[in-house]
XYZ file of C-alpha atoms in Angstrom:
102
model
C -7.893 3.723 0.796
C -8.536 6.882 3.359
C -9.276 9.132 0.326
C -11.990 6.687 -1.570
C -13.730 6.103 2.697
C -12.809 1.865 1.978
C -13.337 0.269 5.280
C -9.768 -1.385 6.490
C -11.112 -5.502 7.039
C -8.748 -9.099 6.885
C -9.901 -8.577 2.885
C -8.439 -5.370 2.575
C -5.217 -6.218 4.709
C -4.742 -9.601 2.415
C -4.656 -7.370 -0.693
C -1.995 -5.343 0.564
C 0.364 -8.615 1.692
C -0.810 -10.069 -1.717
C 0.650 -7.270 -3.227
C 3.709 -7.554 -0.813
C 4.483 -11.287 -1.744
C 3.880 -10.398 -5.882
C 6.273 -7.961 -5.505
C 9.381 -10.051 -3.542
C 9.204 -7.770 -0.415
C 8.654 -10.700 1.475
C 10.386 -8.904 4.574
C 7.455 -5.663 4.210
C 5.087 -8.955 4.446
C 6.180 -9.400 8.643
C 5.958 -5.327 9.261
C 2.515 -4.805 7.702
C 1.093 -7.596 9.773
C 2.061 -6.839 13.188
C 1.489 -3.043 12.652
C -1.785 -2.722 10.711
C -4.051 -4.970 12.082
C -3.313 -3.098 15.496
C -3.959 0.422 14.301
C -6.610 -0.631 11.832
C -8.703 -2.028 14.833
C -8.793 -5.629 13.256
C -7.698 -9.334 13.151
C -5.910 -11.256 10.285
C -7.801 -14.032 9.561
C -6.637 -17.485 8.465
C -5.858 -15.621 4.523
C -3.521 -13.190 6.261
C -2.009 -16.008 8.044
C -1.429 -17.998 4.780
C 0.411 -15.078 2.757
C 2.372 -14.245 5.922
C 3.634 -17.623 5.830
C 4.159 -17.857 1.817
C 6.449 -14.525 2.443
C 8.799 -16.962 5.597
C 8.842 -19.318 2.567
C 9.899 -17.617 0.253
C 12.688 -15.800 1.828
C 13.825 -19.535 2.723
C 12.554 -19.124 6.302
C 10.239 -22.417 7.192
C 11.443 -21.986 10.667
C 10.057 -18.448 10.951
C 6.161 -19.879 9.003
C 6.821 -22.683 11.747
C 6.986 -19.414 14.478
C 3.200 -18.436 12.754
C 1.739 -21.980 12.378
C 1.397 -21.828 16.423
C 0.570 -18.374 16.730
C -2.726 -19.590 14.711
C -3.283 -22.578 16.969
C -2.397 -20.941 20.344
C -4.715 -17.407 18.908
C -7.966 -20.337 17.402
C -6.859 -19.284 13.541
C -7.787 -22.737 11.610
C -4.753 -23.403 9.589
C -5.575 -24.694 5.640
C -4.481 -27.620 4.209
C -2.656 -24.845 1.793
C -0.984 -23.075 5.050
C 1.148 -26.850 5.249
C 2.274 -27.767 2.073
C 3.484 -24.049 1.395
C 6.009 -24.965 5.039
C 6.373 -28.389 3.775
C 7.482 -27.903 0.203
C 9.637 -25.192 1.718
C 11.226 -27.720 4.272
C 12.457 -30.215 1.648
C 13.357 -27.572 -0.471
C 16.154 -26.271 1.731
C 16.746 -30.495 2.025
C 15.251 -30.678 5.604
C 13.340 -33.910 5.290
C 13.320 -34.852 9.079
C 11.442 -30.728 10.409
C 9.398 -31.757 7.608
C 8.114 -34.828 8.636
C 7.301 -33.696 12.078
């Protein structure tokens, strides 16, 4: 991106995160989520958080996803229905219907 003069933004960041999820590099998503925005001076958006939450759910960690959902609330980031249903699906998939219904 530097060679092409492409500015860093939430949109380009989301493409990177999505590529990691598609490649099943779920652990990299959380690492990049915490590093890149600080390094390049932008804020993750609702799509960024949605991708991060999806990566936690794909790893079988909906509890971690819930922590990030709380972070979204604290930071005033809109929580989308897709994000919520991703977490619900993950809890149900793990047989944790009580957690899902909370």
